């Protein structure tokens, strides 16, 4: 495993929740599958949040955020339909208070991505400008 990769552990999930600060709605320390999210609507109650996706080896592949009239699960469904979620087997959500400002949601997504270093995230929103995730760095 690449020394710069992170896995989806309870500790890493708690760190992600801590990075949400006062915008955190509550901790939901249970991983879900794509089917639980898209078919069983496990995340139906959350309209705003940051989601973290891991593969079969539990390596974090992607972080993203959603602010919508529907649910965060609807955003995950969009990834499924586009084929971008093919390697995702476990997902966790950091649910945020529904009226969290979009800029703050994106900042929280950037903070979480910078710490968890998802392999497949191309750019992270951070403090007003996108940046490459730390996972893109190579060891010397």
Short mmCIF file of N, CA and C in Angstrom, two decimals:
data_model
loop_
_atom_site.label_atom_id
_atom_site.label_comp_id
_atom_site.label_asym_id
_atom_site.label_seq_id
_atom_site.Cartn_x
_atom_site.Cartn_y
_atom_site.Cartn_z
N UNK A 1 0.84 -1.18 0.00
CA UNK A 1 0.00 0.00 0.00
C UNK A 1 0.89 1.25 0.00
N UNK A 2 0.50 2.24 -0.74
CA UNK A 2 1.21 3.50 -0.80
C UNK A 2 1.27 4.12 0.60
N UNK A 3 2.43 4.59 1.05
CA UNK A 3 2.53 5.14 2.39
C UNK A 3 1.73 6.43 2.57
N UNK A 4 1.26 7.03 1.49
CA UNK A 4 0.49 8.26 1.58
C UNK A 4 -1.01 8.02 1.58
N UNK A 5 -1.44 6.76 1.49
CA UNK A 5 -2.88 6.48 1.47
C UNK A 5 -3.43 6.36 2.88
N UNK A 6 -4.69 6.65 3.01
CA UNK A 6 -5.39 6.51 4.29
C UNK A 6 -6.50 5.49 4.12
N UNK A 7 -6.83 4.85 5.20
CA UNK A 7 -7.93 3.90 5.19
C UNK A 7 -9.12 4.47 5.95
N UNK A 8 -10.27 3.92 5.68
CA UNK A 8 -11.50 4.38 6.31
C UNK A 8 -11.67 3.68 7.65
N UNK A 9 -11.09 4.26 8.66
CA UNK A 9 -11.13 3.71 10.02
C UNK A 9 -12.03 4.58 10.90
N UNK A 10 -12.44 4.06 12.05
CA UNK A 10 -13.20 4.90 12.98
C UNK A 10 -12.43 6.16 13.38
N UNK A 11 -11.13 6.04 13.53
CA UNK A 11 -10.32 7.20 13.90
C UNK A 11 -10.33 8.26 12.80
N UNK A 12 -10.19 7.82 11.55
CA UNK A 12 -10.21 8.77 10.44
C UNK A 12 -11.59 9.39 10.27
N UNK A 13 -12.63 8.61 10.50
CA UNK A 13 -13.99 9.16 10.44
C UNK A 13 -14.16 10.22 11.53
N UNK A 14 -13.72 9.93 12.74
CA UNK A 14 -13.83 10.91 13.82
C UNK A 14 -13.05 12.18 13.51
N UNK A 15 -11.89 12.03 12.89
CA UNK A 15 -11.12 13.20 12.48
C UNK A 15 -11.91 14.03 11.47
N UNK A 16 -12.54 13.36 10.51
CA UNK A 16 -13.36 14.06 9.52
C UNK A 16 -14.49 14.83 10.21
N UNK A 17 -15.13 14.20 11.17
CA UNK A 17 -16.20 14.87 11.91
C UNK A 17 -15.66 16.07 12.69
N UNK A 18 -14.51 15.91 13.30
CA UNK A 18 -13.89 17.02 14.04
C UNK A 18 -13.61 18.19 13.11
N UNK A 19 -13.20 17.92 11.87
CA UNK A 19 -12.90 18.97 10.90
C UNK A 19 -14.14 19.73 10.46
N UNK A 20 -15.32 19.16 10.67
CA UNK A 20 -16.57 19.84 10.32
C UNK A 20 -16.92 20.92 11.34
N UNK A 21 -16.36 20.83 12.52
CA UNK A 21 -16.60 21.85 13.54
C UNK A 21 -18.07 21.96 13.91
N UNK A 22 -18.52 23.18 14.10
CA UNK A 22 -19.90 23.42 14.56
C UNK A 22 -20.94 23.12 13.48
N UNK A 23 -20.52 22.91 12.24
CA UNK A 23 -21.46 22.57 11.17
C UNK A 23 -21.89 21.10 11.22
N UNK A 24 -21.19 20.30 12.01
CA UNK A 24 -21.52 18.87 12.11
C UNK A 24 -22.91 18.69 12.70
N UNK A 25 -23.74 17.94 12.00
CA UNK A 25 -25.09 17.63 12.49
C UNK A 25 -25.00 16.59 13.60
N UNK A 26 -24.34 15.48 13.30
CA UNK A 26 -24.08 14.42 14.28
C UNK A 26 -23.13 13.41 13.66
N UNK A 27 -22.53 12.61 14.49
CA UNK A 27 -21.65 11.55 14.02
C UNK A 27 -22.51 10.34 13.64
N UNK A 28 -22.15 9.72 12.54
CA UNK A 28 -22.84 8.52 12.08
C UNK A 28 -21.75 7.49 11.76
N UNK A 29 -21.17 6.88 12.81
CA UNK A 29 -19.98 6.05 12.63
C UNK A 29 -20.25 4.65 12.09
N UNK A 30 -21.09 4.57 11.06
CA UNK A 30 -21.41 3.29 10.45
C UNK A 30 -21.18 3.41 8.95
N UNK A 31 -20.40 2.50 8.40
CA UNK A 31 -20.18 2.50 6.95
C UNK A 31 -21.39 1.89 6.25
N UNK A 32 -21.65 2.39 5.05
CA UNK A 32 -22.75 1.88 4.24
C UNK A 32 -22.23 1.42 2.90
N UNK A 33 -22.98 0.56 2.25
CA UNK A 33 -22.64 0.14 0.89
C UNK A 33 -23.38 1.02 -0.10
N UNK A 34 -22.98 0.94 -1.36
CA UNK A 34 -23.66 1.68 -2.41
C UNK A 34 -25.16 1.32 -2.41
N UNK A 35 -25.47 0.03 -2.32
CA UNK A 35 -26.88 -0.39 -2.33
C UNK A 35 -27.67 0.15 -1.14
N UNK A 36 -27.06 0.18 0.02
CA UNK A 36 -27.75 0.74 1.18
C UNK A 36 -28.06 2.21 0.97
N UNK A 37 -27.17 2.92 0.31
CA UNK A 37 -27.35 4.35 0.10
C UNK A 37 -28.34 4.62 -1.03
N UNK A 38 -28.17 3.92 -2.16
CA UNK A 38 -29.00 4.21 -3.33
C UNK A 38 -30.35 3.50 -3.33
N UNK A 39 -30.38 2.27 -2.87
CA UNK A 39 -31.64 1.50 -2.89
C UNK A 39 -32.41 1.61 -1.57
N UNK A 40 -31.70 1.45 -0.47
CA UNK A 40 -32.36 1.49 0.84
C UNK A 40 -32.48 2.91 1.40
N UNK A 41 -31.84 3.86 0.70
CA UNK A 41 -31.91 5.28 1.06
C UNK A 41 -31.39 5.54 2.48
N UNK A 42 -30.28 4.89 2.82
CA UNK A 42 -29.71 5.00 4.17
C UNK A 42 -29.36 6.44 4.55
N UNK A 43 -29.03 7.27 3.56
CA UNK A 43 -28.66 8.66 3.86
C UNK A 43 -29.76 9.63 3.46
N UNK A 44 -30.96 9.16 3.32
CA UNK A 44 -32.08 9.97 2.84
C UNK A 44 -32.34 11.21 3.70
N UNK A 45 -32.04 11.14 4.98
CA UNK A 45 -32.34 12.26 5.88
C UNK A 45 -31.32 13.40 5.81
N UNK A 46 -30.21 13.20 5.09
CA UNK A 46 -29.17 14.23 5.05
C UNK A 46 -29.16 14.94 3.70
N UNK A 47 -29.39 16.24 3.71
CA UNK A 47 -29.37 17.01 2.47
C UNK A 47 -28.02 17.70 2.25
N UNK A 48 -27.23 17.79 3.30
CA UNK A 48 -25.94 18.47 3.23
C UNK A 48 -24.91 17.62 3.96
N UNK A 49 -23.77 17.41 3.33
CA UNK A 49 -22.73 16.64 3.99
C UNK A 49 -21.54 16.36 3.11
N UNK A 50 -20.55 15.75 3.71
CA UNK A 50 -19.35 15.31 3.01
C UNK A 50 -19.34 13.78 3.10
N UNK A 51 -19.09 13.14 1.97
CA UNK A 51 -19.06 11.68 1.96
C UNK A 51 -17.65 11.21 1.64
N UNK A 52 -17.33 10.05 2.17
CA UNK A 52 -16.01 9.45 2.05
C UNK A 52 -16.21 8.04 1.51
N UNK A 53 -15.53 7.72 0.41
CA UNK A 53 -15.70 6.41 -0.23
C UNK A 53 -14.39 5.63 -0.18
N UNK A 54 -14.49 4.35 0.15
CA UNK A 54 -13.33 3.47 0.22
C UNK A 54 -13.55 2.24 -0.65
N UNK A 55 -12.44 1.61 -1.04
CA UNK A 55 -12.52 0.42 -1.90
C UNK A 55 -12.50 -0.85 -1.05
N UNK A 56 -12.38 -2.00 -1.71
CA UNK A 56 -12.44 -3.28 -1.02
C UNK A 56 -11.28 -3.50 -0.05
N UNK A 57 -10.18 -2.75 -0.23
CA UNK A 57 -9.06 -2.82 0.71
C UNK A 57 -9.19 -1.77 1.81
N UNK A 58 -10.31 -1.05 1.80
CA UNK A 58 -10.60 -0.01 2.76
C UNK A 58 -9.77 1.26 2.55
N UNK A 59 -9.15 1.40 1.40
CA UNK A 59 -8.38 2.59 1.06
C UNK A 59 -9.35 3.69 0.61
N UNK A 60 -9.17 4.87 1.14
CA UNK A 60 -10.05 5.98 0.78
C UNK A 60 -9.77 6.40 -0.66
N UNK A 61 -10.79 6.30 -1.50
CA UNK A 61 -10.68 6.61 -2.92
C UNK A 61 -11.17 8.00 -3.26
N UNK A 62 -12.18 8.48 -2.51
CA UNK A 62 -12.82 9.73 -2.93
C UNK A 62 -13.48 10.41 -1.73
N UNK A 63 -13.45 11.73 -1.75
CA UNK A 63 -14.27 12.53 -0.85
C UNK A 63 -15.03 13.53 -1.71
N UNK A 64 -16.24 13.78 -1.34
CA UNK A 64 -17.06 14.74 -2.06
C UNK A 64 -18.07 15.35 -1.12
N UNK A 65 -18.80 16.34 -1.63
CA UNK A 65 -19.80 16.98 -0.79
C UNK A 65 -21.08 17.17 -1.58
N UNK A 66 -22.14 17.39 -0.84
CA UNK A 66 -23.45 17.62 -1.46
C UNK A 66 -24.22 18.64 -0.65
N UNK A 67 -24.87 19.52 -1.39
CA UNK A 67 -25.80 20.50 -0.81
C UNK A 67 -26.99 20.47 -1.76
N UNK A 68 -28.09 19.89 -1.33
CA UNK A 68 -29.19 19.73 -2.28
C UNK A 68 -30.55 19.67 -1.61
N UNK A 69 -31.57 19.77 -2.47
CA UNK A 69 -32.94 19.62 -1.98
C UNK A 69 -33.22 18.16 -1.67
N UNK A 70 -32.57 17.25 -2.39
CA UNK A 70 -32.72 15.82 -2.14
C UNK A 70 -31.79 15.40 -1.02
N UNK A 71 -31.09 14.29 -1.23
CA UNK A 71 -30.21 13.79 -0.18
C UNK A 71 -28.77 13.65 -0.68
N UNK A 72 -27.87 13.50 0.27
CA UNK A 72 -26.47 13.23 -0.07
C UNK A 72 -26.40 11.93 -0.87
N UNK A 73 -27.28 11.00 -0.57
CA UNK A 73 -27.34 9.74 -1.31
C UNK A 73 -27.65 9.94 -2.78
N UNK A 74 -28.42 10.98 -3.10
CA UNK A 74 -28.70 11.29 -4.51
C UNK A 74 -27.41 11.64 -5.25
N UNK A 75 -26.50 12.34 -4.56
CA UNK A 75 -25.21 12.68 -5.17
C UNK A 75 -24.39 11.41 -5.40
N UNK A 76 -24.41 10.50 -4.46
CA UNK A 76 -23.70 9.22 -4.62
C UNK A 76 -24.28 8.47 -5.82
N UNK A 77 -25.60 8.49 -5.96
CA UNK A 77 -26.25 7.84 -7.10
C UNK A 77 -25.74 8.42 -8.43
N UNK A 78 -25.50 9.72 -8.48
CA UNK A 78 -24.96 10.33 -9.70
C UNK A 78 -23.59 9.75 -10.03
N UNK A 79 -22.77 9.53 -9.01
CA UNK A 79 -21.46 8.90 -9.22
C UNK A 79 -21.63 7.48 -9.76
N UNK A 80 -22.58 6.75 -9.21
CA UNK A 80 -22.84 5.37 -9.66
C UNK A 80 -23.23 5.38 -11.13
N UNK A 81 -24.16 6.22 -11.49
CA UNK A 81 -24.65 6.27 -12.87
C UNK A 81 -23.58 6.69 -13.87
N UNK A 82 -22.64 7.52 -13.43
CA UNK A 82 -21.56 7.96 -14.32
C UNK A 82 -20.41 6.95 -14.39
N UNK A 83 -20.45 5.93 -13.53
CA UNK A 83 -19.40 4.91 -13.52
C UNK A 83 -18.21 5.27 -12.64
N UNK A 84 -18.25 6.40 -11.98
CA UNK A 84 -17.12 6.83 -11.15
C UNK A 84 -17.05 6.11 -9.81
N UNK A 85 -18.10 5.39 -9.43
CA UNK A 85 -18.13 4.72 -8.13
C UNK A 85 -17.83 3.23 -8.23
N UNK A 86 -17.27 2.80 -9.35
CA UNK A 86 -17.08 1.37 -9.59
C UNK A 86 -16.21 0.68 -8.52
N UNK A 87 -15.26 1.39 -7.94
CA UNK A 87 -14.37 0.78 -6.95
C UNK A 87 -14.83 1.01 -5.51
N UNK A 88 -15.91 1.73 -5.33
CA UNK A 88 -16.36 2.05 -3.99
C UNK A 88 -17.12 0.88 -3.38
N UNK A 89 -16.72 0.46 -2.19
CA UNK A 89 -17.45 -0.61 -1.51
C UNK A 89 -18.00 -0.17 -0.15
N UNK A 90 -17.36 0.77 0.48
CA UNK A 90 -17.82 1.28 1.79
C UNK A 90 -17.82 2.79 1.74
N UNK A 91 -18.86 3.39 2.28
CA UNK A 91 -18.96 4.84 2.33
C UNK A 91 -19.39 5.29 3.71
N UNK A 92 -18.90 6.46 4.10
CA UNK A 92 -19.34 7.07 5.35
C UNK A 92 -19.69 8.52 5.04
N UNK A 93 -20.60 9.06 5.82
CA UNK A 93 -21.03 10.44 5.62
C UNK A 93 -20.77 11.25 6.88
N UNK A 94 -20.34 12.48 6.65
CA UNK A 94 -20.23 13.47 7.71
C UNK A 94 -21.41 14.42 7.48
N UNK A 95 -22.55 14.15 8.13
CA UNK A 95 -23.73 14.98 7.88
C UNK A 95 -23.56 16.37 8.49
N UNK A 96 -23.93 17.36 7.71
CA UNK A 96 -23.81 18.75 8.17
C UNK A 96 -25.20 19.34 8.37
N UNK A 97 -25.26 20.37 9.17
CA UNK A 97 -26.51 21.09 9.40
C UNK A 97 -27.04 21.55 8.04
N UNK A 98 -28.33 21.36 7.79
CA UNK A 98 -28.91 21.59 6.48
C UNK A 98 -28.69 22.99 5.92
N UNK A 99 -28.64 24.00 6.76
CA UNK A 99 -28.49 25.36 6.24
C UNK A 99 -27.03 25.85 6.24
N UNK A 100 -26.08 24.92 6.27
CA UNK A 100 -24.67 25.30 6.20
C UNK A 100 -24.40 25.96 4.86
N UNK A 101 -23.72 27.10 4.89
CA UNK A 101 -23.40 27.84 3.67
C UNK A 101 -22.53 27.00 2.74
N UNK A 102 -22.76 27.14 1.44
CA UNK A 102 -22.03 26.35 0.46
C UNK A 102 -20.51 26.52 0.59
N UNK A 103 -20.04 27.74 0.79
CA UNK A 103 -18.60 27.96 0.93
C UNK A 103 -18.03 27.18 2.11
N UNK A 104 -18.77 27.11 3.20
CA UNK A 104 -18.30 26.36 4.36
C UNK A 104 -18.31 24.86 4.08
N UNK A 105 -19.34 24.38 3.40
CA UNK A 105 -19.38 22.95 3.04
C UNK A 105 -18.16 22.60 2.21
N UNK A 106 -17.86 23.41 1.21
CA UNK A 106 -16.70 23.14 0.34
C UNK A 106 -15.39 23.23 1.13
N UNK A 107 -15.30 24.16 2.06
CA UNK A 107 -14.11 24.27 2.89
C UNK A 107 -13.93 23.02 3.75
N UNK A 108 -15.02 22.55 4.33
CA UNK A 108 -14.97 21.32 5.14
C UNK A 108 -14.55 20.14 4.27
N UNK A 109 -15.12 20.04 3.06
CA UNK A 109 -14.72 18.98 2.14
C UNK A 109 -13.22 19.05 1.86
N UNK A 110 -12.71 20.26 1.63
CA UNK A 110 -11.28 20.44 1.39
C UNK A 110 -10.42 20.04 2.57
N UNK A 111 -10.86 20.42 3.77
CA UNK A 111 -10.11 20.04 4.98
C UNK A 111 -10.05 18.52 5.12
N UNK A 112 -11.22 17.88 4.96
CA UNK A 112 -11.28 16.42 5.11
C UNK A 112 -10.43 15.74 4.05
N UNK A 113 -10.54 16.19 2.81
CA UNK A 113 -9.74 15.60 1.73
C UNK A 113 -8.25 15.79 1.93
N UNK A 114 -7.86 16.96 2.43
CA UNK A 114 -6.43 17.22 2.66
C UNK A 114 -5.85 16.29 3.72
N UNK A 115 -6.66 15.93 4.70
CA UNK A 115 -6.19 15.04 5.77
C UNK A 115 -6.27 13.58 5.34
N UNK A 116 -7.38 13.18 4.69
CA UNK A 116 -7.58 11.77 4.35
C UNK A 116 -6.95 11.36 3.02
N UNK A 117 -6.57 12.30 2.20
CA UNK A 117 -5.83 12.06 0.94
C UNK A 117 -6.46 10.99 0.04
N UNK A 118 -7.67 11.22 -0.43
CA UNK A 118 -8.32 10.23 -1.30
C UNK A 118 -7.57 10.05 -2.61
N UNK A 119 -7.42 8.82 -3.05
CA UNK A 119 -6.62 8.51 -4.24
C UNK A 119 -7.22 9.05 -5.54
N UNK A 120 -8.54 9.06 -5.67
CA UNK A 120 -9.16 9.40 -6.94
C UNK A 120 -9.71 10.82 -7.02
N UNK A 121 -9.56 11.59 -5.97
CA UNK A 121 -10.02 12.97 -6.02
C UNK A 121 -8.96 13.79 -6.75
N UNK A 122 -9.36 14.43 -7.83
CA UNK A 122 -8.43 15.19 -8.66
C UNK A 122 -8.09 16.54 -8.05
N UNK A 123 -9.10 17.23 -7.53
CA UNK A 123 -8.90 18.56 -6.94
C UNK A 123 -9.78 18.70 -5.72
N UNK A 124 -9.26 19.39 -4.74
CA UNK A 124 -10.01 19.63 -3.51
C UNK A 124 -10.31 21.11 -3.36
N UNK A 125 -11.52 21.45 -2.91
CA UNK A 125 -11.78 22.85 -2.60
C UNK A 125 -11.11 23.20 -1.27
N UNK A 126 -10.34 24.27 -1.25
CA UNK A 126 -9.72 24.71 -0.01
C UNK A 126 -9.60 26.22 -0.01
N UNK A 127 -10.04 26.82 1.00
CA UNK A 127 -9.87 28.26 1.24
C UNK A 127 -9.92 29.11 -0.03
N UNK A 128 -10.90 28.83 -0.86
CA UNK A 128 -11.12 29.66 -2.03
C UNK A 128 -10.39 29.25 -3.28
N UNK A 129 -9.47 28.29 -3.20
CA UNK A 129 -8.79 27.84 -4.42
C UNK A 129 -8.58 26.34 -4.38
N UNK A 130 -8.75 25.67 -5.53
CA UNK A 130 -8.53 24.22 -5.56
C UNK A 130 -7.06 23.87 -5.38
N UNK A 131 -6.80 22.70 -4.84
CA UNK A 131 -5.42 22.24 -4.74
C UNK A 131 -5.39 20.74 -4.93
N UNK A 132 -4.25 20.23 -5.28
CA UNK A 132 -4.09 18.78 -5.47
C UNK A 132 -4.08 18.10 -4.12
N UNK A 133 -4.72 16.95 -4.02
CA UNK A 133 -4.69 16.22 -2.76
C UNK A 133 -3.27 15.78 -2.42
N UNK A 134 -3.00 15.63 -1.15
CA UNK A 134 -1.67 15.23 -0.69
C UNK A 134 -1.26 13.88 -1.24
N UNK A 135 -2.20 13.02 -1.60
CA UNK A 135 -1.90 11.67 -2.09
C UNK A 135 -1.15 11.70 -3.41
N UNK A 136 -1.18 12.79 -4.13
CA UNK A 136 -0.50 12.89 -5.41
C UNK A 136 1.02 13.03 -5.24
N UNK A 137 1.48 13.37 -4.05
CA UNK A 137 2.91 13.49 -3.82
C UNK A 137 3.56 12.13 -3.88
N UNK A 138 4.78 12.08 -4.35
CA UNK A 138 5.49 10.81 -4.40
C UNK A 138 6.57 10.79 -3.33
N UNK A 139 6.83 9.62 -2.82
CA UNK A 139 7.86 9.46 -1.79
C UNK A 139 9.23 9.54 -2.46
N UNK A 140 10.16 10.10 -1.75
CA UNK A 140 11.54 10.21 -2.28
C UNK A 140 12.45 9.28 -1.53
#
